[in-house]
XYZ file of N, CA, C and O in Angstrom:
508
model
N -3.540 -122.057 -167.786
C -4.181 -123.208 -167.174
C -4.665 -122.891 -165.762
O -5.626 -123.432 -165.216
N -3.951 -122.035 -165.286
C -4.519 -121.628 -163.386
C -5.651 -121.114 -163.330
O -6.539 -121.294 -162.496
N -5.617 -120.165 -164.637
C -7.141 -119.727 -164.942
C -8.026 -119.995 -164.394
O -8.712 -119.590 -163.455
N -7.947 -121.313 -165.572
C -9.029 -122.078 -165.950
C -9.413 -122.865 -164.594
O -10.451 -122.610 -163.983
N -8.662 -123.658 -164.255
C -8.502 -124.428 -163.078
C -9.289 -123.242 -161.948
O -10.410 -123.576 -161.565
N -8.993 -122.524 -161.667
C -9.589 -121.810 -160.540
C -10.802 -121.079 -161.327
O -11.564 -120.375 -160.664
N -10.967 -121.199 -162.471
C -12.986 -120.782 -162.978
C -13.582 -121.977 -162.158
O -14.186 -121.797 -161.100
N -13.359 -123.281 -162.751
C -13.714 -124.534 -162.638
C -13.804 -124.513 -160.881
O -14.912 -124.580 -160.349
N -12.822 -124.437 -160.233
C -13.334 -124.567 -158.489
C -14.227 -123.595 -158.426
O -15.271 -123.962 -157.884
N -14.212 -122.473 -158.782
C -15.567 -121.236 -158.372
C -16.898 -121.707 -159.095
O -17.959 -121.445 -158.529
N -16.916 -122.265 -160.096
C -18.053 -122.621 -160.667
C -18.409 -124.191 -159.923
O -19.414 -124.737 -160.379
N -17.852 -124.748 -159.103
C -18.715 -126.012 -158.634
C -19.244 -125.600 -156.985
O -19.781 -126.279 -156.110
N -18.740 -123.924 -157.051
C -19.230 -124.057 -155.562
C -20.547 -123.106 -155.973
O -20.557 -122.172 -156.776
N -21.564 -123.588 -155.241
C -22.783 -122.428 -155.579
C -22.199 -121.122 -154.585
O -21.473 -121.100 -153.590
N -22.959 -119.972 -155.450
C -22.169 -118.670 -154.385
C -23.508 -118.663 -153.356
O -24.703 -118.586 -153.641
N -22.878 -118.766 -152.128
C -22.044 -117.822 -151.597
C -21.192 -118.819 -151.309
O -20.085 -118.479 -150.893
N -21.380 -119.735 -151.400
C -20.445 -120.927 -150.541
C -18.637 -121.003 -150.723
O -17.782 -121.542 -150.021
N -18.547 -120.186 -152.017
C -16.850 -119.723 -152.646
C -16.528 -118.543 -151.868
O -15.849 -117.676 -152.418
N -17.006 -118.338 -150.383
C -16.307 -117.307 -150.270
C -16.491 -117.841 -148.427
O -17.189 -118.755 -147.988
N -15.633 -116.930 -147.702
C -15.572 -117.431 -146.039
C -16.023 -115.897 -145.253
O -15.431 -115.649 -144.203
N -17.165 -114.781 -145.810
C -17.258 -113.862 -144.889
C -17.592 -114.373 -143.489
O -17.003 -114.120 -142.438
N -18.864 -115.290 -143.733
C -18.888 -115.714 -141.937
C -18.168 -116.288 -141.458
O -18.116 -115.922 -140.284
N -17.188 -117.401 -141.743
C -15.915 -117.491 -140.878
C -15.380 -116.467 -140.093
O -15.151 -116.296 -138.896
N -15.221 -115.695 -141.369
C -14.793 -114.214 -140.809
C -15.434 -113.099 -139.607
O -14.799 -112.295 -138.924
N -16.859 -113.358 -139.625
C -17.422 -112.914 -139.191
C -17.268 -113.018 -137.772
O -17.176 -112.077 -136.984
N -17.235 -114.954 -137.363
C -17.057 -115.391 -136.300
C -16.342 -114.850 -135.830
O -16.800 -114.134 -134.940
N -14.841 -114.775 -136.031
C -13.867 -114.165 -135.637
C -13.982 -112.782 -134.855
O -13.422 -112.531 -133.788
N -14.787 -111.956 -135.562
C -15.388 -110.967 -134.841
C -16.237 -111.072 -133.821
O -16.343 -110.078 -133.102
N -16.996 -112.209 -133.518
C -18.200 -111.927 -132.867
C -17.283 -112.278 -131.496
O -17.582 -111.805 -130.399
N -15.977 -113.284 -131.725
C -15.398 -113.896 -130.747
C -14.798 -113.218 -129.911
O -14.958 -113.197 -128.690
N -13.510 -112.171 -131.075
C -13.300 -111.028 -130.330
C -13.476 -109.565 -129.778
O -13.155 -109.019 -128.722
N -14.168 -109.121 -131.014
C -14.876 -107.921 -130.587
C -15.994 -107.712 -129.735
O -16.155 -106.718 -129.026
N -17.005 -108.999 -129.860
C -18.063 -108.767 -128.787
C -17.783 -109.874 -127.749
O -18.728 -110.082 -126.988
N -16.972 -110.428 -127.611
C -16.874 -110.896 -125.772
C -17.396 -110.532 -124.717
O -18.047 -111.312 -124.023
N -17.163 -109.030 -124.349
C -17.976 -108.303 -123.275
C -19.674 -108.237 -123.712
O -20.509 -107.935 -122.860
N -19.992 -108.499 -124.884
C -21.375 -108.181 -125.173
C -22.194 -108.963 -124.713
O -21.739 -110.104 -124.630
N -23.477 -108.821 -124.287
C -24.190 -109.807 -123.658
C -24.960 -110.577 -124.791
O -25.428 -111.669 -124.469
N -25.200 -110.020 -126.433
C -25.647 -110.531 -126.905
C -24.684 -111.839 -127.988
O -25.015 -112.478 -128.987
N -23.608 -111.788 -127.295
C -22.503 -112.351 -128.085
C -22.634 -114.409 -127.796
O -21.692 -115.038 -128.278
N -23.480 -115.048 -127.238
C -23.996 -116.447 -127.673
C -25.134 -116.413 -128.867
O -25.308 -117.203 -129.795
N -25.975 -114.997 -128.442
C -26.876 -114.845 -129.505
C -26.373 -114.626 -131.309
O -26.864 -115.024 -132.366
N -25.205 -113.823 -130.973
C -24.411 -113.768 -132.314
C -23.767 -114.862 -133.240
O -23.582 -114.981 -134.451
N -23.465 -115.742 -131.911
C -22.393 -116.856 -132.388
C -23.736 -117.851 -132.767
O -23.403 -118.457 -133.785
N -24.989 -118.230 -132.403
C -25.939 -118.986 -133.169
C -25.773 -118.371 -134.463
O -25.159 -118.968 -135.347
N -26.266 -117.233 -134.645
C -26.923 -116.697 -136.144
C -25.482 -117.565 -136.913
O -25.403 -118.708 -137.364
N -24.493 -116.493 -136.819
C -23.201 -116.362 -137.661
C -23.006 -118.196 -137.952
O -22.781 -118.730 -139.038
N -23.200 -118.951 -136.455
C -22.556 -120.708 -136.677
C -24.116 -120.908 -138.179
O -23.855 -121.224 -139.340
N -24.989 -120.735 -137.867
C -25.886 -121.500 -138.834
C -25.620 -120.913 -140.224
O -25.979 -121.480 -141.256
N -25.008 -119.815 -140.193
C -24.700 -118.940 -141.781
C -23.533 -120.181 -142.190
O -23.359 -120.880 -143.188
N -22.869 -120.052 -140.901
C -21.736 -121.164 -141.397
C -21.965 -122.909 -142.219
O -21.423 -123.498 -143.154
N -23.085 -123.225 -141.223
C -23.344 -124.740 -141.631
C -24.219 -124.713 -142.952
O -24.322 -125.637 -143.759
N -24.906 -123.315 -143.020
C -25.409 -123.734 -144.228
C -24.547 -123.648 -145.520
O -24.757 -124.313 -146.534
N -23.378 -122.584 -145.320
C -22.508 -122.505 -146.318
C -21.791 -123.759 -146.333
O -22.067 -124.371 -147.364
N -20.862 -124.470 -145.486
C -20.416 -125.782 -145.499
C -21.276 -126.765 -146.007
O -20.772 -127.647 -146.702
N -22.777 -126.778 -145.735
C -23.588 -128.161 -146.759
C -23.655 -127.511 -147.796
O -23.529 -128.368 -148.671
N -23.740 -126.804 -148.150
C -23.723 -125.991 -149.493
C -22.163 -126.882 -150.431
O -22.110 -127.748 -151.304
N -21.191 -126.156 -149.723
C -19.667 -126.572 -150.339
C -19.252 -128.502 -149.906
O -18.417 -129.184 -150.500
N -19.945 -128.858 -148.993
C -20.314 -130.214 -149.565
C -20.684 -131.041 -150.169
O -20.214 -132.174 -150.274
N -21.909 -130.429 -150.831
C -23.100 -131.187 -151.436
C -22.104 -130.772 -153.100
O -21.713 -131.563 -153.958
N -21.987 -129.603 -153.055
C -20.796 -129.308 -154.300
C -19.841 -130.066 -154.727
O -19.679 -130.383 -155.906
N -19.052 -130.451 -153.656
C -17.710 -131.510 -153.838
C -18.247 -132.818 -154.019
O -17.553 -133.623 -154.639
N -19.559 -133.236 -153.511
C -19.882 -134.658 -153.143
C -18.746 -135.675 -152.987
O -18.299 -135.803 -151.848
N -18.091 -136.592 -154.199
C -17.191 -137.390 -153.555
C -15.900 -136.653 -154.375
O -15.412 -137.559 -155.050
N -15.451 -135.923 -154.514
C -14.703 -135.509 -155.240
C -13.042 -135.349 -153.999
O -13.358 -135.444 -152.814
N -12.073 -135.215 -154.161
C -11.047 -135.183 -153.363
C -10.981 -133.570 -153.330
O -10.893 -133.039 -152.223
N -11.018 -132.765 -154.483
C -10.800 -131.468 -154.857
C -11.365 -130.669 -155.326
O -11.923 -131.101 -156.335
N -11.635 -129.237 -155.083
C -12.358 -128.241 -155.682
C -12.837 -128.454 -157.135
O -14.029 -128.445 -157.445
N -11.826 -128.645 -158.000
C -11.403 -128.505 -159.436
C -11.297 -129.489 -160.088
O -11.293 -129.337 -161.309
N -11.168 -130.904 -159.512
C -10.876 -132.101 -160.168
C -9.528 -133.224 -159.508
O -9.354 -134.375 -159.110
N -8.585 -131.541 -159.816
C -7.055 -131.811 -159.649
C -6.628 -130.945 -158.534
O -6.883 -129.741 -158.556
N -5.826 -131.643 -157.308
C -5.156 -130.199 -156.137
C -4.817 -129.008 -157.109
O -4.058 -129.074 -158.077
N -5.564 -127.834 -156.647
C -4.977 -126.257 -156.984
C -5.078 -125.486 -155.893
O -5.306 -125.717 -154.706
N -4.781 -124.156 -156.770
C -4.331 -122.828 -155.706
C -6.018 -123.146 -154.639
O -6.123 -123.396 -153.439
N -7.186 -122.982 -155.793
C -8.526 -122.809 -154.686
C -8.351 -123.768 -153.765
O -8.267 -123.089 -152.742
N -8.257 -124.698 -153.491
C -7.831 -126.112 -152.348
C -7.026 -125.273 -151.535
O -7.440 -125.159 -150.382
N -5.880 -124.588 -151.850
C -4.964 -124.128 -150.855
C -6.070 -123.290 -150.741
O -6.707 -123.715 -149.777
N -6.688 -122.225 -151.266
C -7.441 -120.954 -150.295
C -8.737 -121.540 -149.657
O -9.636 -120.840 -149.192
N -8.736 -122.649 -149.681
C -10.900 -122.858 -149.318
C -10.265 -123.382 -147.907
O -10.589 -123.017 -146.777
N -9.051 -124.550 -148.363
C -8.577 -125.304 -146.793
C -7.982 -123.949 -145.445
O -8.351 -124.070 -144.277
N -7.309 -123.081 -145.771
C -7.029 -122.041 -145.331
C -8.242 -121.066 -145.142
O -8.009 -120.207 -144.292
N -9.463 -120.988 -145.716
C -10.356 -120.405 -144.886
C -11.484 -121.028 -143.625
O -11.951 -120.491 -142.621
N -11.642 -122.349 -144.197
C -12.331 -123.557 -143.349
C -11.308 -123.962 -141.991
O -11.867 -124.143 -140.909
N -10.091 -124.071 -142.067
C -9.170 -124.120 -140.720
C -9.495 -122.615 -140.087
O -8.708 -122.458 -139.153
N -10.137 -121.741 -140.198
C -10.418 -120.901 -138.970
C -11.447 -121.670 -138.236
O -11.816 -121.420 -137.089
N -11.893 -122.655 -139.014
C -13.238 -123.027 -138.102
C -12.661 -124.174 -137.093
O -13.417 -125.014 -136.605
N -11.172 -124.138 -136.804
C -11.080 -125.288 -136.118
C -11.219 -125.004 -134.756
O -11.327 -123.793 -134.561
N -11.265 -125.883 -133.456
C -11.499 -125.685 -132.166
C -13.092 -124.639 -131.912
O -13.523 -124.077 -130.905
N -13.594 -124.727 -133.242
C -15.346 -124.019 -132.875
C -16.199 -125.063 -132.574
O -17.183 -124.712 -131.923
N -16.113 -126.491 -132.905
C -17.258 -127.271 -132.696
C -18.126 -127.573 -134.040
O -18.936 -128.498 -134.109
N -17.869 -126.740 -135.012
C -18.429 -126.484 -135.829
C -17.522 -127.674 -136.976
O -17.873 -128.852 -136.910
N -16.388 -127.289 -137.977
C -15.672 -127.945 -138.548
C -15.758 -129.655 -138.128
O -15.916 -130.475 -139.032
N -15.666 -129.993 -137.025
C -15.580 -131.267 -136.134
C -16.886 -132.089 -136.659
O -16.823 -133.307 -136.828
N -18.189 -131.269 -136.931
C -19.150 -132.243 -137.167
C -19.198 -132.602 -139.114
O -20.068 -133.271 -139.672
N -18.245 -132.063 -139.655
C -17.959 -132.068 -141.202
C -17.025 -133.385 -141.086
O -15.874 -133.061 -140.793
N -17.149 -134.373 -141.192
C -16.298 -135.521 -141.441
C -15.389 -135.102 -143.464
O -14.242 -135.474 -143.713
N -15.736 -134.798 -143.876
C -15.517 -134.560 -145.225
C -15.105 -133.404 -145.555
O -15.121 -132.925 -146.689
N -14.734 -132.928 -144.608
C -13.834 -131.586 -144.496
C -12.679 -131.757 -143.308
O -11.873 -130.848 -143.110
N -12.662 -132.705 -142.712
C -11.888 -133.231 -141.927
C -10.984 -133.728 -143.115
O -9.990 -133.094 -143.470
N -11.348 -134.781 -143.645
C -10.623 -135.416 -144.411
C -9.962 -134.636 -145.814
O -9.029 -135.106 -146.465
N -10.358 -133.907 -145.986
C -10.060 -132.749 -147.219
C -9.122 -131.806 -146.732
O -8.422 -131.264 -147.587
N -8.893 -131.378 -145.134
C -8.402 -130.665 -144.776
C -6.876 -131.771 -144.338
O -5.878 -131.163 -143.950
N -6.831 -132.741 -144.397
C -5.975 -133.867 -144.340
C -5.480 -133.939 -145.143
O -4.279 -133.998 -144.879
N -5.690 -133.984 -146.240
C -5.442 -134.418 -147.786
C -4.011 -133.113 -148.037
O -2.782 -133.044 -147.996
N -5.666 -131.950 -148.398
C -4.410 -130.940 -148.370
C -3.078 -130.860 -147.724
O -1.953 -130.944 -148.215
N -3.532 -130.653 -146.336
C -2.061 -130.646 -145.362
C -0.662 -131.493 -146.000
O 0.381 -130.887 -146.244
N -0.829 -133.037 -146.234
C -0.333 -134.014 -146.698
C 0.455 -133.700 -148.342
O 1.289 -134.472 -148.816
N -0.103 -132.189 -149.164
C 0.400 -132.305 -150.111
C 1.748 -131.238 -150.307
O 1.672 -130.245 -149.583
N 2.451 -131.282 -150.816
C 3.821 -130.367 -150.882
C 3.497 -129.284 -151.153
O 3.940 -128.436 -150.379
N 2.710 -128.820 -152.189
C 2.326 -127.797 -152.648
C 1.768 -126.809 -151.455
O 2.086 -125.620 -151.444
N 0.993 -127.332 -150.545
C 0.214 -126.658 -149.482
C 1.326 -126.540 -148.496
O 1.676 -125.457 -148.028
N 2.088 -128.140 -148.076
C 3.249 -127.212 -147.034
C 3.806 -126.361 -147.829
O 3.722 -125.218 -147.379
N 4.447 -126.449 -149.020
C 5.068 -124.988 -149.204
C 4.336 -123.690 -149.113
O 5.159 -122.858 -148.732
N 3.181 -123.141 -149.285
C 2.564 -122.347 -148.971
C 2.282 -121.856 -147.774
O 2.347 -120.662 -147.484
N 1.857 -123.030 -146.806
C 1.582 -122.878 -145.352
C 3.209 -122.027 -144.940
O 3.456 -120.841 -144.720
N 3.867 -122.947 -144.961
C 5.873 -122.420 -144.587
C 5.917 -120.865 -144.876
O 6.092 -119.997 -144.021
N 5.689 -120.627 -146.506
C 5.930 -119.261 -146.924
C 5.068 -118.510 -145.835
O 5.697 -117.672 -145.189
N 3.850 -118.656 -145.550
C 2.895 -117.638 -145.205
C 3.328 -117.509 -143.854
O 3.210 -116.344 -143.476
N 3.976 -118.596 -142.629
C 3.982 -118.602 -141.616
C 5.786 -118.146 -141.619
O 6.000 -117.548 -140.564
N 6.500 -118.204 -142.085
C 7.629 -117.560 -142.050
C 7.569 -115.685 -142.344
O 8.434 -114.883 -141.993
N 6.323 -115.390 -143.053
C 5.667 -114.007 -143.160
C 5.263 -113.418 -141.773
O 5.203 -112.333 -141.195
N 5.039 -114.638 -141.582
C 4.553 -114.154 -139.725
C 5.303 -113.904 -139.055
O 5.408 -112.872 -138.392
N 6.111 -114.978 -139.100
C 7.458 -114.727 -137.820
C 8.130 -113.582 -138.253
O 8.594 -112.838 -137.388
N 8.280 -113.279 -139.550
C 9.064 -111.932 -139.592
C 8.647 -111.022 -139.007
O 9.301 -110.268 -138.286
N 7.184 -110.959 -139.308
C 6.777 -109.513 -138.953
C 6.502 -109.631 -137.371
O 6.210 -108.565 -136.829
N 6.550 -110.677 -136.623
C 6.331 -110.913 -134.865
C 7.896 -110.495 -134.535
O 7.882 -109.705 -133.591
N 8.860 -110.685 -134.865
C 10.405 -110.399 -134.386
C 10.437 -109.447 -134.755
O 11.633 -109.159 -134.711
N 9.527 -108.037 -135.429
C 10.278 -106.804 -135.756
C 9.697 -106.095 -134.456
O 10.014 -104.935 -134.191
């Protein structure tokens, strides 16, 4: 059934929108090019790769609560790649990813995941 359930979230997102490289990207432009002078110029391109992928994975969900139908694993990985976008300015103007990213938080399944992953952390910060 997880399968299936996670075909079903990848198939309602058009690609590229099932995946977070420019999130990722940001991340780089933030820390690796800081000293760069072309690094506001970077953070336009990379933010508009971003907004177009987010109306993309909006217009996908339209009113839906969840990737898939029903909370699954993809909900835990899409909310966990979209929270890098928090404190950018960017996430903040998504009202419907605000609220999705709420939802999740709110469900057991996700704190238990969040807990596991961040107790992964602390281990490896105290060694």
């Amino acid at each position: 059934m997880a399968k299936i359930m996670t075909k079903q979230a990848y198939d309602t997102i058009p690609p590229p929108a099932g995946s977070d490289p420019p999130i990722v990207e940001r991340d780089q432009v933030k820390y690796f090019e800081a000293d760069k002078s072309r690094q506001a110029e970077r953070f336009a391109m990379v933010d508009a790769r971003i907004r177009t992928r987010l109306d993309q994975l909006a217009a996908a969900m339209k009113d839906a609560d969840w990737l898939a139908g029903s909370f699954s694993a993809a909900d835990i990985l899409m909310v966990h790649a979209i929270r890098r976008l928090e404190g950018s300015g960017i996430l903040e103007d998504y009202q419907v990813f605000m609220d999705y990213i709420a939802r999740a938080e709110a469900r057991p399944a996700y704190q238990r995941a969040f807990a596991a992953q961040f107790k992964v952390f602390q281990n490896a910060s105290s060694t």
